[in-house]
Tab-separated table of C-alpha atoms and ligand atoms in Angstrom:
chain	number	residue	atom	x	y	z
A	1	UNK	CA	-7.278	52.410	-16.071
A	2	UNK	CA	-5.838	55.013	-13.977
A	3	UNK	CA	-2.850	53.317	-11.985
A	4	UNK	CA	-1.822	54.601	-8.660
A	5	UNK	CA	1.964	54.693	-8.890
A	6	UNK	CA	3.293	55.002	-5.348
A	7	UNK	CA	0.417	55.178	-3.282
A	8	UNK	CA	-0.792	51.443	-3.546
A	9	UNK	CA	1.275	48.074	-2.443
A	10	UNK	CA	3.551	45.622	-3.719
A	11	UNK	CA	2.254	42.854	-4.044
A	12	UNK	CA	-0.903	40.949	-4.573
A	13	UNK	CA	-3.555	40.349	-2.017
A	14	UNK	CA	-5.702	37.793	-1.093
A	15	UNK	CA	-8.986	39.766	1.172
A	16	UNK	CA	-11.083	37.616	2.775
A	17	UNK	CA	-13.442	39.409	4.475
A	18	UNK	CA	-14.995	38.049	7.998
A	19	UNK	CA	-18.850	39.135	7.795
A	20	UNK	CA	-19.259	40.119	4.079
A	21	UNK	CA	-22.868	40.450	4.012
A	22	UNK	CA	-22.959	42.266	7.326
A	23	UNK	CA	-23.812	45.961	7.100
A	24	UNK	CA	-20.590	47.896	7.120
A	25	UNK	CA	-19.742	45.247	3.995
A	26	UNK	CA	-22.556	46.587	2.032
A	27	UNK	CA	-22.389	50.134	2.708
A	28	UNK	CA	-18.133	50.182	2.326
A	29	UNK	CA	-16.041	47.441	2.435
A	30	UNK	CA	-17.382	46.162	-1.125
A	31	UNK	CA	-17.668	49.536	-2.641
A	32	UNK	CA	-14.389	50.205	-1.204
A	33	UNK	CA	-12.342	46.993	-2.558
A	34	UNK	CA	-14.237	47.577	-5.627
A	35	UNK	CA	-12.851	51.609	-7.121
A	36	UNK	CA	-9.891	50.538	-5.400
A	37	UNK	CA	-9.645	47.029	-7.374
A	38	UNK	CA	-11.326	48.962	-10.528
A	39	UNK	CA	-8.933	52.125	-10.243
A	40	UNK	CA	-5.745	50.400	-9.980
A	41	UNK	CA	-4.305	50.828	-6.663
A	42	UNK	CA	-3.557	47.517	-6.023
A	43	UNK	CA	-1.181	45.624	-8.468
A	44	UNK	CA	-3.724	42.156	-8.414
A	45	UNK	CA	-6.572	41.126	-6.120
A	46	UNK	CA	-8.727	38.267	-5.326
A	47	UNK	CA	-11.662	38.725	-1.696
A	48	UNK	CA	-13.192	35.690	0.068
A	49	UNK	CA	-16.289	36.516	1.913
A	50	UNK	CA	-17.168	34.677	5.030
A	51	UNK	CA	-19.747	34.506	7.027
A	52	UNK	CA	-22.319	33.166	9.372
A	53	UNK	CA	-24.638	33.507	5.401
A	54	UNK	CA	-25.017	29.492	3.409
A	55	UNK	CA	-24.692	31.135	0.703
A	56	UNK	CA	-21.878	30.211	-2.550
A	57	UNK	CA	-19.515	31.924	-4.073
A	58	UNK	CA	-22.188	33.276	-7.023
A	59	UNK	CA	-25.112	34.140	-4.514
A	60	UNK	CA	-22.145	36.539	-2.789
A	61	UNK	CA	-21.888	37.732	-6.251
A	62	UNK	CA	-24.927	39.391	-6.437
A	63	UNK	CA	-24.846	40.593	-3.089
A	64	UNK	CA	-22.086	42.155	-3.714
A	65	UNK	CA	-23.539	43.869	-6.961
A	66	UNK	CA	-25.957	44.829	-5.135
A	67	UNK	CA	-24.039	46.503	-2.363
A	68	UNK	CA	-22.228	49.021	-5.260
A	69	UNK	CA	-25.339	49.853	-7.004
A	70	UNK	CA	-26.888	51.020	-3.623
A	71	UNK	CA	-24.295	52.385	-1.784
A	72	UNK	CA	-21.512	52.345	-4.287
A	73	UNK	CA	-21.105	57.056	-4.511
A	74	UNK	CA	-19.184	56.376	-8.199
A	75	UNK	CA	-20.836	54.642	-11.436
A	76	UNK	CA	-20.555	50.933	-11.042
A	77	UNK	CA	-18.348	50.018	-14.779
A	78	UNK	CA	-20.267	47.305	-16.328
A	79	UNK	CA	-16.495	45.698	-18.028
A	80	UNK	CA	-14.828	46.582	-14.073
A	81	UNK	CA	-17.294	44.987	-12.900
A	82	UNK	CA	-17.548	42.461	-14.859
A	83	UNK	CA	-12.835	41.794	-13.603
A	84	UNK	CA	-14.194	42.468	-9.820
A	85	UNK	CA	-16.986	39.964	-9.997
A	86	UNK	CA	-14.872	36.942	-11.058
A	87	UNK	CA	-11.940	38.340	-8.329
A	88	UNK	CA	-15.038	37.409	-5.616
A	89	UNK	CA	-15.012	33.968	-3.838
A	90	UNK	CA	-17.401	32.740	-0.755
A	91	UNK	CA	-16.759	30.606	2.600
A	92	UNK	CA	-18.980	29.920	4.807
A	93	UNK	CA	-17.682	29.489	8.386
A	94	UNK	CA	-19.215	26.323	9.029
A	95	UNK	CA	-16.813	25.784	5.841
A	96	UNK	CA	-13.960	24.924	9.178
A	97	UNK	CA	-11.084	26.537	8.093
A	98	UNK	CA	-9.266	23.687	5.815
A	99	UNK	CA	-11.793	24.818	3.931
A	100	UNK	CA	-11.153	28.316	4.324
A	101	UNK	CA	-6.904	28.038	3.551
A	102	UNK	CA	-7.925	25.803	0.647
A	103	UNK	CA	-9.399	28.709	-1.293
A	104	UNK	CA	-6.766	31.312	-0.292
A	105	UNK	CA	-4.796	29.206	-1.671
A	106	UNK	CA	-6.767	28.565	-5.180
A	107	UNK	CA	-7.143	32.303	-4.519
A	108	UNK	CA	-3.023	33.057	-3.786
A	109	UNK	CA	-1.991	30.506	-6.875
A	110	UNK	CA	-4.356	32.882	-9.259
A	111	UNK	CA	-2.970	35.948	-9.007
A	112	UNK	CA	0.610	36.976	-9.884
A	113	UNK	CA	3.930	36.395	-8.082
A	114	UNK	CA	3.867	37.243	-3.955
A	115	UNK	CA	1.169	38.521	-2.673
A	116	UNK	CA	0.531	39.244	0.678
A	117	UNK	CA	-2.834	38.696	2.891
A	118	UNK	CA	-5.137	41.156	4.558
A	119	UNK	CA	-8.105	39.600	6.518
A	120	UNK	CA	-11.037	42.014	7.495
A	121	UNK	CA	-13.025	41.373	10.794
A	122	UNK	CA	-15.719	43.064	10.736
A	123	UNK	CA	-17.781	41.610	13.106
A	124	UNK	CA	-18.318	41.930	16.761
A	125	UNK	CA	-16.778	42.052	19.420
A	126	UNK	CA	-18.636	39.250	20.709
A	127	UNK	CA	-17.350	37.131	17.252
A	128	UNK	CA	-13.875	38.786	16.824
A	129	UNK	CA	-12.342	36.668	18.597
A	130	UNK	CA	-13.640	33.057	17.570
A	131	UNK	CA	-12.812	34.532	14.057
A	132	UNK	CA	-8.923	35.445	15.218
A	133	UNK	CA	-8.779	31.973	16.083
A	134	UNK	CA	-9.937	30.852	13.231
A	135	UNK	CA	-7.756	32.668	11.661
A	136	UNK	CA	-4.970	30.671	13.161
A	137	UNK	CA	-6.316	27.159	13.172
A	138	UNK	CA	-6.376	27.374	9.313
A	139	UNK	CA	-2.908	28.669	9.306
A	140	UNK	CA	-3.275	31.917	7.831
A	141	UNK	CA	-1.140	34.449	10.047
A	142	UNK	CA	1.744	34.956	7.783
A	143	UNK	CA	2.340	37.210	5.276
A	144	UNK	CA	-1.537	38.509	6.472
A	145	UNK	CA	-2.514	41.436	8.460
A	146	UNK	CA	-5.717	41.333	9.917
A	147	UNK	CA	-7.453	44.777	9.775
A	148	UNK	CA	-10.273	45.187	13.287
A	149	UNK	CA	-13.529	46.871	13.657
A	150	UNK	CA	-14.528	48.818	17.345
A	151	UNK	CA	-15.356	48.621	19.497
A	152	UNK	CA	-11.582	46.794	21.041
A	153	UNK	CA	-14.036	46.031	23.223
A	154	UNK	CA	-16.189	47.078	26.493
A	155	UNK	CA	-14.702	48.945	28.913
A	156	UNK	CA	-10.353	48.348	30.144
A	157	UNK	CA	-10.621	44.786	31.391
A	158	UNK	CA	-12.022	43.608	27.796
A	159	UNK	CA	-9.648	45.568	25.693
A	160	UNK	CA	-6.724	44.572	27.938
A	161	UNK	CA	-8.248	41.111	27.669
A	162	UNK	CA	-8.894	41.277	23.397
A	163	UNK	CA	-5.566	42.785	22.840
A	164	UNK	CA	-4.081	40.108	25.168
A	165	UNK	CA	-5.688	37.346	23.601
A	166	UNK	CA	-4.822	38.879	19.868
A	167	UNK	CA	-1.629	38.656	21.117
A	168	UNK	CA	-1.317	35.952	20.978
A	169	UNK	CA	-2.034	34.819	17.495
A	170	UNK	CA	-1.217	38.279	15.508
A	171	UNK	CA	2.064	40.556	16.741
A	172	UNK	CA	0.476	43.864	17.328
A	173	UNK	CA	2.841	44.482	13.689
A	174	UNK	CA	0.489	42.897	11.582
A	175	UNK	CA	-2.652	43.981	13.896
A	176	UNK	CA	-4.496	47.071	12.269
A	177	UNK	CA	-6.455	48.383	14.618
A	178	UNK	CA	-9.335	50.589	12.049
A	179	UNK	CA	-11.822	54.267	13.088
A	180	UNK	CA	-12.659	55.697	10.143
A	181	UNK	CA	-13.397	59.713	11.067
A	182	UNK	CA	-8.636	59.252	10.485
A	183	UNK	CA	-9.246	57.975	7.294
A	184	UNK	CA	-11.085	61.515	5.805
A	185	UNK	CA	-9.670	63.147	3.998
A	186	UNK	CA	-10.718	65.876	6.402
A	187	UNK	CA	-9.122	64.813	9.752
A	188	UNK	CA	-5.726	63.579	7.949
A	189	UNK	CA	-5.349	67.844	6.982
A	190	UNK	CA	-5.921	69.097	10.303
A	191	UNK	CA	-2.085	67.857	10.851
A	192	UNK	CA	-1.885	69.246	7.178
A	193	UNK	CA	-3.301	72.626	8.640
A	194	UNK	CA	-1.020	72.084	11.817
A	195	UNK	CA	2.161	71.691	11.173
A	196	UNK	CA	2.615	72.475	7.853
A	197	UNK	CA	1.674	76.464	8.235
A	198	UNK	CA	3.646	78.635	10.405
A	199	UNK	CA	0.670	81.158	10.636
A	200	UNK	CA	-1.111	78.013	13.295
A	201	UNK	CA	1.180	76.463	15.472
A	202	UNK	CA	2.064	79.720	17.157
A	203	UNK	CA	-1.669	79.753	18.686
A	204	UNK	CA	-2.457	76.606	19.413
A	205	UNK	CA	-2.436	76.879	22.774
A	206	UNK	CA	-3.848	77.852	25.950
A	207	UNK	CA	-2.665	81.383	25.092
A	208	UNK	CA	-4.410	82.321	22.462
A	209	UNK	CA	-7.253	79.657	22.503
A	210	UNK	CA	-10.355	79.462	24.472
A	211	UNK	CA	-12.109	75.996	24.209
A	212	UNK	CA	-13.035	73.781	21.629
A	213	UNK	CA	-16.007	71.438	19.887
A	214	UNK	CA	-15.562	68.388	18.152
A	215	UNK	CA	-19.305	68.008	17.554
A	216	UNK	CA	-20.649	65.252	15.152
A	217	UNK	CA	-24.943	65.318	15.295
A	218	UNK	CA	-26.391	62.680	13.478
A	219	UNK	CA	-29.559	62.631	11.871
A	220	UNK	CA	-29.868	59.084	11.815
A	221	UNK	CA	-31.858	56.542	13.464
A	222	UNK	CA	-30.715	53.204	14.205
A	223	UNK	CA	-32.623	51.017	12.004
A	224	UNK	CA	-31.455	47.653	12.648
A	225	UNK	CA	-28.420	48.430	14.677
A	226	UNK	CA	-30.091	48.628	18.024
A	227	UNK	CA	-29.079	44.905	18.780
A	228	UNK	CA	-25.685	46.470	18.497
A	229	UNK	CA	-26.367	49.960	19.646
A	230	UNK	CA	-28.209	48.789	23.775
A	231	UNK	CA	-24.842	47.263	23.747
A	232	UNK	CA	-23.530	50.052	22.349
A	233	UNK	CA	-24.289	53.216	23.532
A	234	UNK	CA	-23.438	56.383	22.125
A	235	UNK	CA	-20.138	56.951	24.197
A	236	UNK	CA	-18.511	53.540	23.081
A	237	UNK	CA	-19.695	53.670	19.220
A	238	UNK	CA	-18.230	57.424	18.962
A	239	UNK	CA	-17.180	59.041	21.424
A	240	UNK	CA	-14.447	56.405	23.106
A	241	UNK	CA	-13.264	56.381	19.808
A	242	UNK	CA	-13.836	58.501	16.947
A	243	UNK	CA	-13.975	61.691	19.379
A	244	UNK	CA	-11.528	60.648	21.014
A	245	UNK	CA	-8.755	60.077	17.606
A	246	UNK	CA	-9.879	63.477	16.120
A	247	UNK	CA	-9.539	65.526	19.370
A	248	UNK	CA	-6.274	63.701	20.023
A	249	UNK	CA	-4.402	64.462	15.996
A	250	UNK	CA	-6.449	68.153	17.717
A	251	UNK	CA	-4.423	68.391	20.644
A	252	UNK	CA	-0.829	66.808	19.932
A	253	UNK	CA	2.596	67.765	20.035
A	254	UNK	CA	4.020	68.048	15.996
A	255	UNK	CA	5.108	65.067	15.686
A	256	UNK	CA	8.724	64.037	14.783
A	257	UNK	CA	8.363	62.996	11.468
A	258	UNK	CA	5.263	61.666	9.753
A	259	UNK	CA	5.523	58.433	10.672
A	260	UNK	CA	3.458	55.397	12.690
A	261	UNK	CA	5.772	55.522	15.342
A	262	UNK	CA	6.202	59.249	16.284
A	263	UNK	CA	2.431	59.484	15.842
A	264	UNK	CA	1.630	57.554	17.833
A	265	UNK	CA	3.713	58.402	20.502
A	266	UNK	CA	2.325	61.812	20.584
A	267	UNK	CA	-1.213	60.771	20.280
A	268	UNK	CA	-1.270	58.654	23.128
A	269	UNK	CA	1.082	60.973	25.099
A	270	UNK	CA	-2.929	63.646	24.728
A	271	UNK	CA	-4.249	60.308	25.694
A	272	UNK	CA	-2.095	59.809	29.083
A	273	UNK	CA	-2.798	64.194	30.277
A	274	UNK	CA	-6.505	63.456	29.223
A	275	UNK	CA	-8.362	63.451	33.519
A	276	UNK	CA	-10.487	60.558	33.876
A	277	UNK	CA	-14.381	61.827	33.122
A	278	UNK	CA	-15.556	63.389	35.306
A	279	UNK	CA	-19.146	62.144	34.866
A	280	UNK	CA	-20.376	65.234	37.166
A	281	UNK	CA	-19.008	67.083	33.436
A	282	UNK	CA	-21.461	64.693	31.035
A	283	UNK	CA	-24.745	64.584	29.164
A	284	UNK	CA	-26.555	61.041	28.043
A	285	UNK	CA	-29.839	61.378	26.691
A	286	UNK	CA	-32.061	59.364	24.733
A	287	UNK	CA	-34.230	60.535	21.684
A	288	UNK	CA	-37.997	59.769	22.685
A	289	UNK	CA	-39.243	56.897	21.143
A	290	UNK	CA	-35.623	54.877	21.473
A	291	UNK	CA	-37.906	52.203	24.000
A	292	UNK	CA	-39.741	51.795	21.556
A	293	UNK	CA	-37.820	50.100	18.524
A	294	UNK	CA	-37.784	46.454	17.930
A	295	UNK	CA	-34.533	44.683	19.756
A	296	UNK	CA	-34.883	47.594	22.922
A	297	UNK	CA	-35.008	47.226	26.030
A	298	UNK	CA	-38.557	49.209	26.906
A	299	UNK	CA	-36.219	50.433	29.956
A	300	UNK	CA	-33.069	50.229	28.289
A	301	UNK	CA	-30.473	53.699	30.018
A	302	UNK	CA	-28.296	53.427	27.068
A	303	UNK	CA	-27.582	57.521	25.803
A	304	UNK	CA	-28.883	57.555	22.338
A	305	UNK	CA	-26.045	61.155	22.605
A	306	UNK	CA	-24.199	62.177	24.657
A	307	UNK	CA	-22.079	65.557	25.335
A	308	UNK	CA	-18.887	65.872	27.419
A	309	UNK	CA	-16.499	68.300	29.147
A	310	UNK	CA	-12.823	67.040	28.671
A	311	UNK	CA	-9.329	68.291	30.013
A	312	UNK	CA	-6.306	67.860	28.561
A	313	UNK	CA	-3.828	68.549	31.475
A	314	UNK	CA	-0.894	69.686	30.023
A	315	UNK	CA	1.415	72.534	29.307
A	316	UNK	CA	-0.119	72.993	26.151
A	317	UNK	CA	-4.530	72.787	27.268
A	318	UNK	CA	-4.358	73.223	30.499
A	319	UNK	CA	-7.467	74.678	31.196
A	320	UNK	CA	-8.886	74.752	28.349
A	321	UNK	CA	-12.679	72.678	27.968
A	322	UNK	CA	-12.988	70.070	24.958
A	323	UNK	CA	-16.612	69.978	24.244
A	324	UNK	CA	-17.275	66.759	22.425
A	325	UNK	CA	-20.921	65.968	20.697
A	326	UNK	CA	-22.638	63.632	19.727
A	327	UNK	CA	-26.138	62.046	19.419
A	328	UNK	CA	-28.868	60.419	16.854
A	329	UNK	CA	-32.220	61.659	15.322
A	330	UNK	CA	-30.448	65.715	16.274
A	331	UNK	CA	-31.922	68.503	14.046
A	332	UNK	CA	-28.586	68.251	11.262
A	333	UNK	CA	-25.990	66.360	10.470
A	334	UNK	CA	-23.129	67.474	11.186
A	335	UNK	CA	-18.921	66.916	11.660
A	336	UNK	CA	-16.800	69.545	12.756
A	337	UNK	CA	-14.393	70.731	15.169
A	338	UNK	CA	-14.890	74.488	15.524
A	339	UNK	CA	-11.937	76.682	17.879
A	340	UNK	CA	-12.856	79.398	19.441
A	341	UNK	CA	-10.332	81.996	20.272
A	342	UNK	CA	-9.748	84.502	23.270
A	343	UNK	CA	-11.562	87.709	22.364
A	344	UNK	CA	-9.091	91.174	23.233
A	345	UNK	CA	-9.818	93.563	25.161
A	346	UNK	CA	-12.405	95.667	23.173
A	347	UNK	CA	-11.937	98.819	25.143
A	348	UNK	CA	-11.931	101.118	22.343
A	349	UNK	CA	-14.909	100.680	20.428
A	350	UNK	CA	-17.575	102.053	21.396
A	351	UNK	CA	-20.831	100.500	23.203
A	352	UNK	CA	-23.134	99.066	20.855
A	353	UNK	CA	-21.038	98.991	18.035
A	354	UNK	CA	-21.052	95.550	17.797
A	355	UNK	CA	-16.919	93.534	18.739
A	356	UNK	CA	-18.442	90.906	20.450
A	357	UNK	CA	-21.604	90.473	20.072
A	358	UNK	CA	-21.593	87.234	17.462
A	359	UNK	CA	-18.799	85.331	19.859
A	360	UNK	CA	-15.349	84.476	20.189
A	361	UNK	CA	-13.361	84.830	16.629
A	362	UNK	CA	-13.169	81.108	15.050
A	363	UNK	CA	-11.546	78.100	13.567
A	364	UNK	CA	-13.786	75.887	12.170
A	365	UNK	CA	-12.790	72.244	10.184
A	366	UNK	CA	-16.047	70.240	8.740
A	367	UNK	CA	-14.929	66.772	8.007
A	368	UNK	CA	-17.316	66.003	6.066
A	369	UNK	CA	-14.747	63.812	2.380
A	370	UNK	CA	-15.397	67.064	0.508
A	371	UNK	CA	-13.722	69.118	3.466
A	372	UNK	CA	-14.475	72.334	4.126
A	373	UNK	CA	-12.793	75.022	6.112
A	374	UNK	CA	-13.771	78.821	7.031
A	375	UNK	CA	-11.839	81.196	9.378
A	376	UNK	CA	-14.208	83.926	11.096
A	377	UNK	CA	-13.219	87.623	12.257
A	378	UNK	CA	-14.574	91.313	12.819
A	379	UNK	CA	-14.776	93.759	9.870
A	380	UNK	CA	-15.228	97.497	10.301
A	381	UNK	CA	-19.132	97.613	8.365
A	382	UNK	CA	-18.801	99.509	5.504
A	383	UNK	CA	-20.157	103.194	5.418
A	384	UNK	CA	-19.944	105.934	8.372
A	385	UNK	CA	-18.971	105.602	11.667
A	386	UNK	CA	-17.480	101.507	13.701
A	387	UNK	CA	-19.660	99.570	13.357
A	388	UNK	CA	-19.187	95.539	13.753
A	389	UNK	CA	-20.149	92.903	11.493
A	390	UNK	CA	-19.516	89.173	11.580
A	391	UNK	CA	-17.192	87.855	8.343
A	392	UNK	CA	-14.870	84.412	7.401
A	393	UNK	CA	-12.313	83.174	4.859
A	394	UNK	CA	-13.761	79.924	4.451
A	395	UNK	CA	-11.911	76.898	1.765
A	396	UNK	CA	-13.293	74.286	0.752
A	397	UNK	CA	-12.513	71.255	-1.023
A	398	UNK	CA	-14.258	71.382	-4.381
A	399	UNK	CA	-12.135	74.881	-4.304
A	400	UNK	CA	-9.546	72.419	-6.064
A	401	UNK	CA	-9.610	70.903	-9.123
A	402	UNK	CA	-9.300	67.806	-7.316
A	403	UNK	CA	-12.070	67.042	-5.554
A	404	UNK	CA	-12.216	63.319	-7.008
A	405	UNK	CA	-9.328	62.055	-5.802
A	406	UNK	CA	-10.242	62.525	-2.167
A	407	UNK	CA	-10.759	58.578	-1.466
A	408	UNK	CA	-13.709	57.230	1.034
A	409	UNK	CA	-12.441	57.013	5.065
A	410	UNK	CA	-12.483	53.271	4.941
A	411	UNK	CA	-10.470	53.010	0.898
A	412	UNK	CA	-7.839	55.693	1.939
A	413	UNK	CA	-7.902	53.284	5.576
A	414	UNK	CA	-7.712	49.561	3.698
A	415	UNK	CA	-4.780	51.043	0.722
A	416	UNK	CA	-2.923	51.694	3.808
A	417	UNK	CA	-2.764	48.464	5.528
A	418	UNK	CA	-1.851	46.574	2.877
A	419	UNK	CA	1.011	48.670	1.861
A	420	UNK	CA	1.222	47.676	6.536
A	421	UNK	CA	1.353	51.442	7.553
A	422	UNK	CA	-0.030	51.793	10.744
A	423	UNK	CA	0.099	55.676	10.285
A	424	UNK	CA	-3.755	55.882	10.360
A	425	UNK	CA	-4.688	53.733	13.536
A	426	UNK	CA	-4.707	53.150	16.501
A	427	UNK	CA	-2.508	51.205	19.403
A	428	UNK	CA	-3.895	48.818	21.176
A	429	UNK	CA	-2.441	50.957	24.094
A	430	UNK	CA	-3.551	54.510	22.807
A	431	UNK	CA	-7.603	52.038	23.261
A	432	UNK	CA	-6.684	50.640	26.953
A	433	UNK	CA	-5.876	54.609	27.728
A	434	UNK	CA	-8.363	56.475	26.389
A	435	UNK	CA	-10.977	52.889	28.865
A	436	UNK	CA	-9.137	53.847	31.467
A	437	UNK	CA	-9.987	57.891	31.071
A	438	UNK	CA	-13.660	56.257	30.199
A	439	UNK	CA	-13.712	54.541	34.304
A	440	UNK	CA	-15.383	56.516	35.511
A	441	UNK	CA	-18.145	57.471	33.425
A	442	UNK	CA	-18.758	54.031	32.890
A	443	UNK	CA	-18.930	53.014	36.330
A	444	UNK	CA	-21.187	55.327	37.818
A	445	UNK	CA	-23.384	57.212	34.586
A	446	UNK	CA	-25.626	60.527	34.717
A	447	UNK	CA	-29.309	59.008	34.033
A	448	UNK	CA	-30.648	59.589	30.836
A	449	UNK	CA	-32.982	62.589	29.983
A	450	UNK	CA	-34.984	62.452	27.202
A	451	UNK	CA	-34.637	64.180	24.291
A	452	UNK	CA	-37.437	64.793	21.262
A	453	UNK	CA	-36.325	63.892	18.105
A	454	UNK	CA	-34.888	66.893	15.683
A	455	UNK	CA	-33.379	68.655	18.536
A	456	UNK	CA	-29.820	69.366	19.390
A	457	UNK	CA	-30.148	66.583	22.539
A	458	UNK	CA	-31.932	67.367	26.415
A	459	UNK	CA	-31.872	71.131	27.532
A	460	UNK	CA	-29.217	71.069	30.321
A	461	UNK	CA	-26.432	70.760	27.505
A	462	UNK	CA	-26.924	74.424	27.574
A	463	UNK	CA	-25.449	74.313	30.827
A	464	UNK	CA	-23.058	71.856	30.464
A	465	UNK	CA	-21.000	74.335	27.489
A	466	UNK	CA	-22.019	78.387	29.883
A	467	UNK	CA	-20.483	80.260	30.032
A	468	UNK	CA	-19.922	79.554	26.595
A	469	UNK	CA	-22.431	78.025	23.716
A	470	UNK	CA	-22.885	74.858	20.999
A	471	UNK	CA	-21.845	76.056	17.872
A	472	UNK	CA	-23.820	73.909	16.252
A	473	UNK	CA	-26.802	75.256	15.236
A	474	UNK	CA	-24.507	77.232	13.247
A	475	UNK	CA	-25.662	81.425	12.345
A	476	UNK	CA	-24.780	81.114	9.433
A	477	UNK	CA	-25.025	78.325	6.942
A	478	UNK	CA	-21.477	77.030	5.485
A	479	UNK	CA	-21.022	79.321	1.401
A	480	UNK	CA	-22.121	76.512	-1.072
A	481	UNK	CA	-17.908	76.092	-2.872
A	482	UNK	CA	-20.033	74.813	-5.963
A	483	UNK	CA	-23.315	77.704	-6.477
A	484	UNK	CA	-23.205	76.659	-10.428
A	485	UNK	CA	-24.033	73.386	-9.418
A	486	UNK	CA	-21.341	72.290	-12.056
B	1	BG6	C1	-19.897	54.629	12.718
B	1	BG6	C2	-20.807	54.253	14.143
B	1	BG6	O1	-18.742	53.981	13.615
B	1	BG6	O2	-19.804	56.150	12.391
B	1	BG6	C3	-22.313	54.794	14.175
B	1	BG6	O3	-21.205	52.523	14.363
B	1	BG6	C4	-21.747	56.218	13.141
B	1	BG6	O4	-22.880	54.652	14.485
B	1	BG6	C5	-21.035	56.398	11.515
B	1	BG6	O5	-22.976	56.598	12.705
B	1	BG6	C6	-20.488	58.154	11.227
B	1	BG6	O6	-19.635	58.006	10.890
B	1	BG6	P1	-19.368	59.506	9.554
B	1	BG6	O7	-18.433	58.536	8.250
B	1	BG6	O8	-21.265	58.688	8.191
B	1	BG6	O9	-19.555	60.497	9.827
């Protein structure tokens, strides 16, 4: 077993996983915990599943095994699984706080030395506060940290109330509000790229950058999530959360140190500088057929697509539009940040040379786990005369020998929370400000426009970015980083 020295928590952990039989737990949390435990990242760990389901520990183990078989990105090793399975226990919510407390204490007694508690609340916002109260009543606040899942409220007032109620039980330093986009390797690579190199930061501003696109189209439909999604919609599900967090990494000033307070401070400054979202610069869409899906109101006004123009009113970014787009059942699944540079005066090139014909130079980040980066530029076409073509320099994480070391976003963030490291988590202040800038849109949303499944959204998206154009679909595909398939 590989012991990941220096990156794990110093203490053994008892994980109370509330919402243990839910979708996120199945897809990400149980496979992620299996990897962290069996990969030797945690000195000792026991996991207590908690949910409304009346099942026992054995049934929970079977559930976990099925989840791993279906969703783990790595092969499940039988020996490691056997050890992991023994660390799983289950308490039904109906059993009450005392039974939960007894289960946690029993788990602690089985772990070597001193241990810490981590409560993962993978439940909808309406259930989050009762889970917090349960933990309080069970006396499980001490030596513990709590990971909260989004959405953190549904508007400014509910977010402020949620924070106030949370603070009655847990102190801010115990709370880890998870936004899994920040746990993605390439999101952290934005910080490395910007601040570990002398080349890019001097041009990272309004003098050189024309506009930015953060574009996360998804091909996925909603499946069993319609109940959640009807109340949430694309803006609350993706923009006020993931896309704003990525925007903050992209736009923030250099932090004074790579530590939580400095990073949160700079991110929050970006949020404070954001102009309130103007509904006139928002396109809301809904795919044709959504209203006929199970659990959806036949007259639903929920958007399954959103495109937003954001402005950051500070010295670095004044006048540079940030276009954010995301939606379900779109033409392609992509997660990109695309930075378009200002174009030079092209006077010396003859008419028809092709300069500028393929848009401005771009720096593009792909936010997939195995991330990629590309810098496009004009170069001379070989041969006589001066014809110009667009080329690109590309880097893929596959080019390093460490692609196997990438932790999935949830794994990385769970490990950070166990270590008490808030760097990649969001703060109460940041969350409240992102809701505050959202209020004009939430109060007066433009009507939803229908779009065909498999398209890029309603037609009006083109007006939103004019005179620019959406970068996706790419004119040229990414270079295949692994052409031999090996
Ligand atoms: C989740 C949203 O937070 O992020 C989903 O609730 C979305 O609607 C998902 O599909 C996208 O995450 P990823 O990691 O697959 O890009």
